[in-house]
Short mmCIF file of C-alpha atoms in Angstrom, two decimals:
data_model
loop_
_atom_site.label_atom_id
_atom_site.label_comp_id
_atom_site.label_asym_id
_atom_site.label_seq_id
_atom_site.Cartn_x
_atom_site.Cartn_y
_atom_site.Cartn_z
CA MET A 1 18.72 242.82 88.63
CA THR A 2 18.54 245.80 86.42
CA TYR A 3 15.66 247.27 88.71
CA LEU A 4 18.21 247.43 91.55
CA THR A 5 20.79 249.82 89.37
CA GLU A 6 21.72 253.33 90.37
CA LYS A 7 22.31 255.43 87.29
CA THR A 8 25.17 258.01 87.48
CA ILE A 9 23.88 261.69 86.91
CA SER A 10 27.35 263.22 87.69
CA THR A 11 30.80 262.42 89.19
CA GLU A 12 33.00 264.92 91.26
CA SER A 13 36.53 264.05 91.89
CA ILE A 14 37.61 265.06 95.33
CA PHE A 15 41.07 263.45 95.68
CA THR A 16 43.73 261.63 93.72
CA GLY A 17 46.54 260.12 95.78
CA LYS A 18 49.29 257.69 95.65
CA VAL A 19 47.18 254.92 96.85
CA ILE A 20 43.57 255.59 96.61
CA SER A 21 41.28 258.40 94.92
CA LEU A 22 37.98 259.48 96.09
CA GLN A 23 34.87 260.80 94.11
CA VAL A 24 31.32 261.51 94.87
CA ASP A 25 28.72 260.52 92.45
CA THR A 26 25.32 261.92 92.14
CA VAL A 27 22.92 259.04 91.23
CA THR A 28 19.30 258.28 90.34
CA LEU A 29 17.94 255.45 92.65
CA PRO A 30 15.43 252.81 91.32
CA ASN A 31 12.45 254.83 92.91
CA GLY A 32 13.57 258.06 90.92
CA ASN A 33 15.19 259.72 93.94
CA GLU A 34 18.49 261.43 93.54
CA SER A 35 21.25 260.39 96.27
CA LYS A 36 25.01 260.83 96.62
CA ARG A 37 27.58 257.94 96.79
CA GLU A 38 31.01 258.42 98.38
CA LEU A 39 33.27 256.09 96.44
CA VAL A 40 36.86 255.11 97.02
CA LYS A 41 39.05 253.75 94.19
CA HIS A 42 41.76 251.44 94.98
CA PRO A 43 44.00 249.46 92.68
CA GLY A 44 43.40 245.97 94.04
CA ALA A 45 45.56 243.85 96.45
CA VAL A 46 46.88 240.28 97.06
CA ALA A 47 47.45 238.33 99.96
CA VAL A 48 49.30 235.23 100.55
CA ILE A 49 48.42 232.06 102.78
CA ALA A 50 52.03 230.76 103.12
CA VAL A 51 52.49 227.45 105.24
CA THR A 52 56.04 226.37 106.14
CA ASP A 53 57.42 222.63 105.86
CA GLU A 54 57.00 222.55 109.70
CA GLY A 55 53.38 223.39 109.14
CA LYS A 56 53.51 227.09 110.31
CA LEU A 57 51.68 230.06 108.88
CA VAL A 58 53.90 233.10 108.03
CA LEU A 59 52.51 236.38 109.30
CA VAL A 60 53.84 239.74 109.12
CA ASN A 61 53.49 242.53 111.85
CA GLN A 62 52.95 245.95 110.23
CA PHE A 63 52.19 249.38 111.60
CA ARG A 64 48.74 250.43 110.09
CA LYS A 65 48.29 254.10 110.36
CA PRO A 66 44.52 253.98 109.92
CA LEU A 67 44.40 251.83 113.09
CA GLU A 68 47.21 253.64 114.84
CA LYS A 69 48.80 250.32 115.78
CA ALA A 70 50.61 247.28 114.46
CA ILE A 71 48.66 244.19 113.59
CA LEU A 72 49.53 240.80 112.36
CA GLU A 73 48.42 239.80 108.88
CA ILE A 74 49.22 237.38 106.13
CA PRO A 75 51.87 238.97 103.77
CA ALA A 76 49.94 241.18 101.28
CA GLY A 77 50.36 244.26 99.07
CA LYS A 78 48.82 246.42 96.43
CA ILE A 79 49.06 245.60 92.89
CA ASP A 80 51.42 247.88 90.89
CA PRO A 81 49.75 249.25 87.61
CA GLY A 82 49.46 246.56 84.79
CA GLU A 83 50.99 243.95 87.21
CA ALA A 84 49.29 240.43 87.10
CA PRO A 85 48.09 239.57 90.60
CA ILE A 86 50.38 236.13 90.79
CA LYS A 87 53.32 238.40 90.22
CA THR A 88 52.31 240.65 93.05
CA ALA A 89 51.92 237.77 95.34
CA ALA A 90 55.31 236.38 94.47
CA ARG A 91 56.83 239.85 94.79
CA GLU A 92 55.05 240.81 98.00
CA LEU A 93 55.83 237.34 99.75
CA LYS A 94 59.77 237.92 98.84
CA GLU A 95 59.73 241.41 99.95
CA GLU A 96 58.07 241.02 103.19
CA THR A 97 59.08 237.51 104.25
CA GLY A 98 62.02 236.31 102.23
CA TYR A 99 60.05 233.24 101.08
CA THR A 100 59.76 232.12 97.34
CA ALA A 101 56.95 229.62 96.43
CA LYS A 102 57.39 226.91 93.81
CA GLU A 103 53.78 227.46 93.10
CA LEU A 104 51.07 229.98 93.85
CA GLU A 105 47.57 228.79 93.55
CA LEU A 106 44.51 231.34 93.42
CA VAL A 107 42.51 230.52 96.39
CA THR A 108 39.69 233.04 95.92
CA SER A 109 38.99 236.71 95.48
CA PHE A 110 36.74 239.20 97.38
CA TYR A 111 35.79 242.64 97.66
CA THR A 112 36.78 244.04 100.98
CA SER A 113 34.43 246.90 101.53
CA PRO A 114 31.94 247.07 98.61
CA GLY A 115 29.69 249.69 100.42
CA PHE A 116 32.30 252.45 99.81
CA ALA A 117 35.38 250.99 97.92
CA ASP A 118 36.18 249.14 95.00
CA GLU A 119 39.00 247.21 96.45
CA ILE A 120 39.37 243.47 95.43
CA ILE A 121 41.80 241.08 97.05
CA TYR A 122 43.35 238.06 95.47
CA ILE A 123 44.21 235.46 97.94
CA TYR A 124 46.79 232.87 96.78
CA GLU A 125 48.09 229.86 98.65
CA ALA A 126 52.06 229.32 98.46
CA LYS A 127 53.08 225.91 97.91
CA GLY A 128 56.78 224.51 98.39
CA LEU A 129 58.30 227.40 100.22
CA LEU A 130 62.24 228.10 99.95
CA GLN A 131 63.85 230.27 102.47
CA GLY A 132 65.64 233.59 101.48
CA LYS A 133 66.21 236.99 102.39
CA ALA A 134 63.64 239.65 103.02
CA SER A 135 63.81 242.73 100.78
CA PRO A 136 61.31 245.26 101.97
CA ASP A 137 60.95 248.63 100.32
CA ALA A 138 63.23 251.12 101.89
CA ASP A 139 60.20 252.74 103.59
CA GLU A 140 58.56 249.55 104.53
CA PHE A 141 58.71 248.03 108.12
CA VAL A 142 57.70 244.53 108.62
CA GLU A 143 58.37 241.93 111.20
CA VAL A 144 57.92 238.30 110.32
CA THR A 145 56.69 235.77 112.65
CA GLU A 146 55.48 232.27 112.02
CA VAL A 147 52.81 230.39 114.18
CA THR A 148 51.07 227.06 114.26
CA LEU A 149 47.53 226.74 113.18
CA GLU A 150 46.33 226.26 116.79
CA GLN A 151 48.38 229.36 117.61
CA ALA A 152 46.76 231.31 115.04
CA GLN A 153 43.30 230.27 116.00
CA ALA A 154 44.17 231.57 119.41
CA LEU A 155 45.38 234.95 117.97
CA VAL A 156 42.09 235.33 115.96
CA ASN A 157 40.23 234.57 119.17
CA ASP A 158 41.85 237.13 121.35
CA GLN A 159 41.73 239.37 118.28
CA THR A 160 45.55 240.00 117.70
CA ILE A 161 44.55 238.77 114.20
CA HIS A 162 42.03 241.15 113.42
CA ASP A 163 41.88 241.91 109.61
CA ALA A 164 39.35 240.23 107.07
CA LYS A 165 42.07 238.46 104.79
CA THR A 166 43.91 236.83 107.63
CA ALA A 167 40.95 235.73 109.51
CA TYR A 168 39.73 234.10 106.24
CA ALA A 169 43.06 232.53 105.78
CA VAL A 170 43.05 230.91 109.21
CA MET A 171 39.69 229.59 108.55
CA TYR A 172 40.66 228.32 105.25
CA LEU A 173 43.37 226.46 106.78
CA LEU A 174 41.00 224.88 109.72
CA LEU A 175 38.53 223.82 107.17
CA LYS A 176 41.14 222.13 105.16
CA GLN A 177 42.33 220.45 108.16
CA ALA A 178 38.79 219.37 109.32
CA GLN A 179 38.07 218.03 105.80
CA ALA A 180 41.24 216.00 105.63
CA LYS A 181 40.18 214.06 108.79
CA MET B 1 56.16 246.99 118.66
CA THR B 2 57.03 250.85 119.28
CA TYR B 3 59.75 250.32 116.89
CA LEU B 4 57.31 249.89 114.01
CA THR B 5 55.36 252.88 115.05
CA GLU B 6 54.86 256.00 112.47
CA LYS B 7 54.63 259.25 114.40
CA THR B 8 51.96 261.87 112.93
CA ILE B 9 53.60 265.08 112.05
CA SER B 10 50.20 266.76 110.61
CA THR B 11 46.98 265.98 109.37
CA GLU B 12 45.15 267.35 106.39
CA SER B 13 41.37 266.86 106.40
CA ILE B 14 40.41 266.47 102.62
CA PHE B 15 36.76 265.53 102.70
CA THR B 16 33.98 264.81 105.24
CA GLY B 17 31.10 263.05 103.71
CA LYS B 18 27.80 261.18 104.87
CA VAL B 19 29.56 258.04 105.19
CA ILE B 20 33.26 258.32 105.03
CA SER B 21 35.99 260.98 105.56
CA LEU B 22 39.28 261.39 104.12
CA GLN B 23 42.53 262.99 105.74
CA VAL B 24 46.10 262.78 104.64
CA ASP B 25 48.72 262.35 107.50
CA THR B 26 52.27 263.22 107.08
CA VAL B 27 54.18 260.84 109.26
CA THR B 28 57.81 260.17 110.57
CA LEU B 29 58.70 256.49 109.53
CA PRO B 30 60.82 254.32 111.94
CA ASN B 31 63.94 255.21 109.92
CA GLY B 32 63.44 258.99 110.29
CA ASN B 33 62.22 259.68 106.77
CA GLU B 34 58.64 261.38 106.05
CA SER B 35 55.91 259.78 104.21
CA LYS B 36 52.08 260.51 103.49
CA ARG B 37 49.40 258.20 104.63
CA GLU B 38 45.95 258.39 102.99
CA LEU B 39 43.32 257.34 105.63
CA VAL B 40 39.60 256.74 105.12
CA LYS B 41 37.64 257.07 108.50
CA HIS B 42 34.46 254.79 108.67
CA PRO B 43 32.04 254.48 111.45
CA GLY B 44 32.18 250.85 111.32
CA ALA B 45 29.58 248.33 110.38
CA VAL B 46 27.90 244.96 111.30
CA ALA B 47 26.97 241.84 109.42
CA VAL B 48 24.49 239.00 110.39
CA ILE B 49 24.91 235.31 109.46
CA ALA B 50 21.22 234.25 109.62
CA VAL B 51 20.23 230.74 108.92
CA THR B 52 16.53 229.61 108.92
CA ASP B 53 15.08 226.66 110.45
CA GLU B 54 15.28 224.94 106.91
CA GLY B 55 18.99 225.45 107.06
CA LYS B 56 19.03 228.27 104.41
CA LEU B 57 21.60 231.10 104.67
CA VAL B 58 19.76 234.47 104.25
CA LEU B 59 21.32 236.62 101.57
CA VAL B 60 20.53 240.07 100.09
CA ASN B 61 21.22 241.18 96.64
CA GLN B 62 22.03 244.84 96.49
CA PHE B 63 23.63 247.44 94.10
CA ARG B 64 26.95 248.51 95.11
CA LYS B 65 28.02 251.77 93.27
CA PRO B 66 31.77 251.14 93.62
CA LEU B 67 31.52 248.09 91.84
CA GLU B 68 28.61 249.20 89.43
CA LYS B 69 26.81 246.08 89.96
CA ALA B 70 24.49 244.19 92.52
CA ILE B 71 26.23 241.55 94.59
CA LEU B 72 25.03 238.95 96.98
CA GLU B 73 25.95 239.64 100.60
CA ILE B 74 24.75 238.59 104.21
CA PRO B 75 22.62 241.47 105.57
CA ALA B 76 24.67 244.17 106.77
CA GLY B 77 24.81 247.83 107.53
CA LYS B 78 26.66 250.85 109.06
CA ILE B 79 26.63 251.42 112.74
CA ASP B 80 24.77 254.69 113.62
CA PRO B 81 26.43 257.22 115.95
CA GLY B 82 26.50 255.83 119.44
CA GLU B 83 24.68 252.77 118.47
CA ALA B 84 25.81 249.41 120.14
CA PRO B 85 26.83 247.04 117.37
CA ILE B 86 24.46 244.37 118.56
CA LYS B 87 21.48 246.79 117.97
CA THR B 88 22.88 247.73 114.56
CA ALA B 89 22.84 243.95 113.80
CA ALA B 90 19.02 243.50 114.86
CA ARG B 91 17.86 246.52 113.21
CA GLU B 92 19.65 245.83 109.95
CA LEU B 93 18.50 242.04 109.86
CA LYS B 94 14.92 243.36 110.32
CA GLU B 95 14.97 246.25 107.94
CA GLU B 96 16.69 244.40 105.09
CA THR B 97 15.21 240.94 105.49
CA GLY B 98 12.14 241.19 107.84
CA TYR B 99 13.74 238.47 110.07
CA THR B 100 14.00 239.17 113.80
CA ALA B 101 16.31 236.87 115.81
CA LYS B 102 15.65 235.47 119.36
CA GLU B 103 19.49 235.77 119.87
CA LEU B 104 22.35 237.51 118.21
CA GLU B 105 25.62 236.02 119.06
CA LEU B 106 29.00 237.94 118.32
CA VAL B 107 31.10 235.61 116.07
CA THR B 108 34.10 237.90 115.60
CA SER B 109 35.16 241.10 114.25
CA PHE B 110 37.90 242.08 111.82
CA TYR B 111 39.11 245.32 109.88
CA THR B 112 38.24 245.12 106.28
CA SER B 113 41.05 247.12 104.76
CA PRO B 114 43.65 248.30 107.36
CA GLY B 115 46.10 249.60 104.64
CA PHE B 116 43.84 252.71 104.10
CA ALA B 117 40.62 252.36 106.18
CA ASP B 118 39.71 252.03 109.66
CA GLU B 119 36.43 250.20 108.97
CA ILE B 120 35.84 247.48 111.38
CA ILE B 121 32.83 244.88 110.92
CA TYR B 122 31.28 242.98 113.63
CA ILE B 123 29.96 239.53 112.54
CA TYR B 124 26.86 238.26 114.48
CA GLU B 125 25.28 234.87 114.28
CA ALA B 126 21.38 235.05 114.37
CA LYS B 127 19.72 232.34 116.44
CA GLY B 128 15.88 231.39 116.42
CA LEU B 129 14.87 233.33 113.30
CA LEU B 130 11.19 234.73 113.31
CA GLN B 131 9.95 235.93 109.85
CA GLY B 132 8.43 239.24 109.53
CA LYS B 133 8.14 242.02 106.87
CA ALA B 134 11.13 243.80 105.62
CA SER B 135 11.18 247.59 106.25
CA PRO B 136 14.10 248.95 104.13
CA ASP B 137 14.85 252.62 104.13
CA ALA B 138 12.94 254.77 101.75
CA ASP B 139 15.98 254.94 99.42
CA GLU B 140 17.34 251.46 100.12
CA PHE B 141 16.73 248.68 97.49
CA VAL B 142 17.47 245.05 98.54
CA GLU B 143 16.15 241.75 97.22
CA VAL B 144 16.32 238.83 99.74
CA THR B 145 17.20 235.33 98.76
CA GLU B 146 17.85 232.14 100.71
CA VAL B 147 20.13 229.56 99.71
CA THR B 148 21.50 226.21 101.06
CA LEU B 149 24.99 226.04 102.49
CA GLU B 150 25.92 223.69 99.26
CA GLN B 151 24.36 226.70 96.95
CA ALA B 152 26.21 229.19 99.04
CA GLN B 153 29.54 227.44 98.38
CA ALA B 154 28.87 227.21 94.53
CA LEU B 155 28.16 230.94 94.70
CA VAL B 156 31.44 231.39 96.32
CA ASN B 157 33.17 229.14 93.96
CA ASP B 158 31.59 231.03 90.96
CA GLN B 159 32.24 234.49 92.73
CA THR B 160 28.54 235.36 92.73
CA ILE B 161 29.30 235.83 96.25
CA HIS B 162 32.23 237.85 96.05
CA ASP B 163 32.79 240.01 99.19
CA ALA B 164 34.95 239.16 102.33
CA LYS B 165 32.20 239.18 104.98
CA THR B 166 29.97 236.74 103.06
CA ALA B 167 32.95 234.62 101.93
CA TYR B 168 33.99 234.42 105.79
CA ALA B 169 30.34 233.51 106.55
CA VAL B 170 30.08 230.72 104.10
CA MET B 171 33.44 229.54 105.43
CA TYR B 172 32.54 229.79 109.14
CA LEU B 173 29.29 227.46 108.45
CA LEU B 174 31.26 225.06 106.38
CA LEU B 175 33.59 224.67 109.24
CA LYS B 176 30.87 224.34 111.73
CA GLN B 177 29.45 221.52 109.49
CA ALA B 178 32.73 219.81 109.13
CA GLN B 179 33.56 219.90 112.94
CA ALA B 180 30.12 218.60 113.78
CA LYS B 181 30.69 215.35 111.92
#
């Protein structure tokens, strides 16, 4: 695949923030031409597929400033510096929903927007949920809701569930259900 | 949900590029505290689930500068200003793979990274593929490959397929197959 590679000539740092940073790289393309690449660096994230003993999927409603609206998502959060993703998963699940899991199993991971960002998200499935008290960060506002898989599918269909990781989670549970039949 | 809303106090434009722009908003949180939000604006994208008459999924291998490597993805691309997503789907499928589709059906859409970006991606399924000659942009380098659904699943499992839209596409086809049984 080396013939596809873009070589970096120079890197210009544009912005370093609390969550993301932005740089513009000048690259040499495989045909020798020069081009610019706008790159967002992100620390990575985790998300948790948590289904209660009653078979309900745990979702959180959260305001997302880039979208100027609240959307329903599976519990998720950014990885703290040096934190193992499974620890982030346990932490975010507890903070946002109050649940702790006896076991957290890695389902998969994927890049969310490989065209412009390096964000990777690790998807965990929680097994053996124990209810507890949510403890969101002081400046974090989330509302927990629990829905059946059928309700979740309807929410995907009407796009109330409208983000990649949550759409993936619903599909994952539907496939598991279909394969168990 | 208005109690979850973050109100914008001010917006600082940091960068306007070819693909993305970056701004930092100062907001009032529901508890009255102030916070900063780092927001990436993106024009939106489409991706196409294209399965040949032989039952093979069409993938493209493309260097992704944010990841510093080439990855396998379903054909995809950015929406041009004012372009209808279905036109983008037809254009990108043709440019990257040479295929044209008799029909392009919208499967779903989702935000890829709602925590920091407004990128939305529309996923289309191509029906009735007709082979033709690929016509990538002068500075676009992609390698087309076609795999069976079983091979695609193996590529997800070993994370050669490692991005959200492509993982979703494979899951979508697996669910369709399971439900048809």
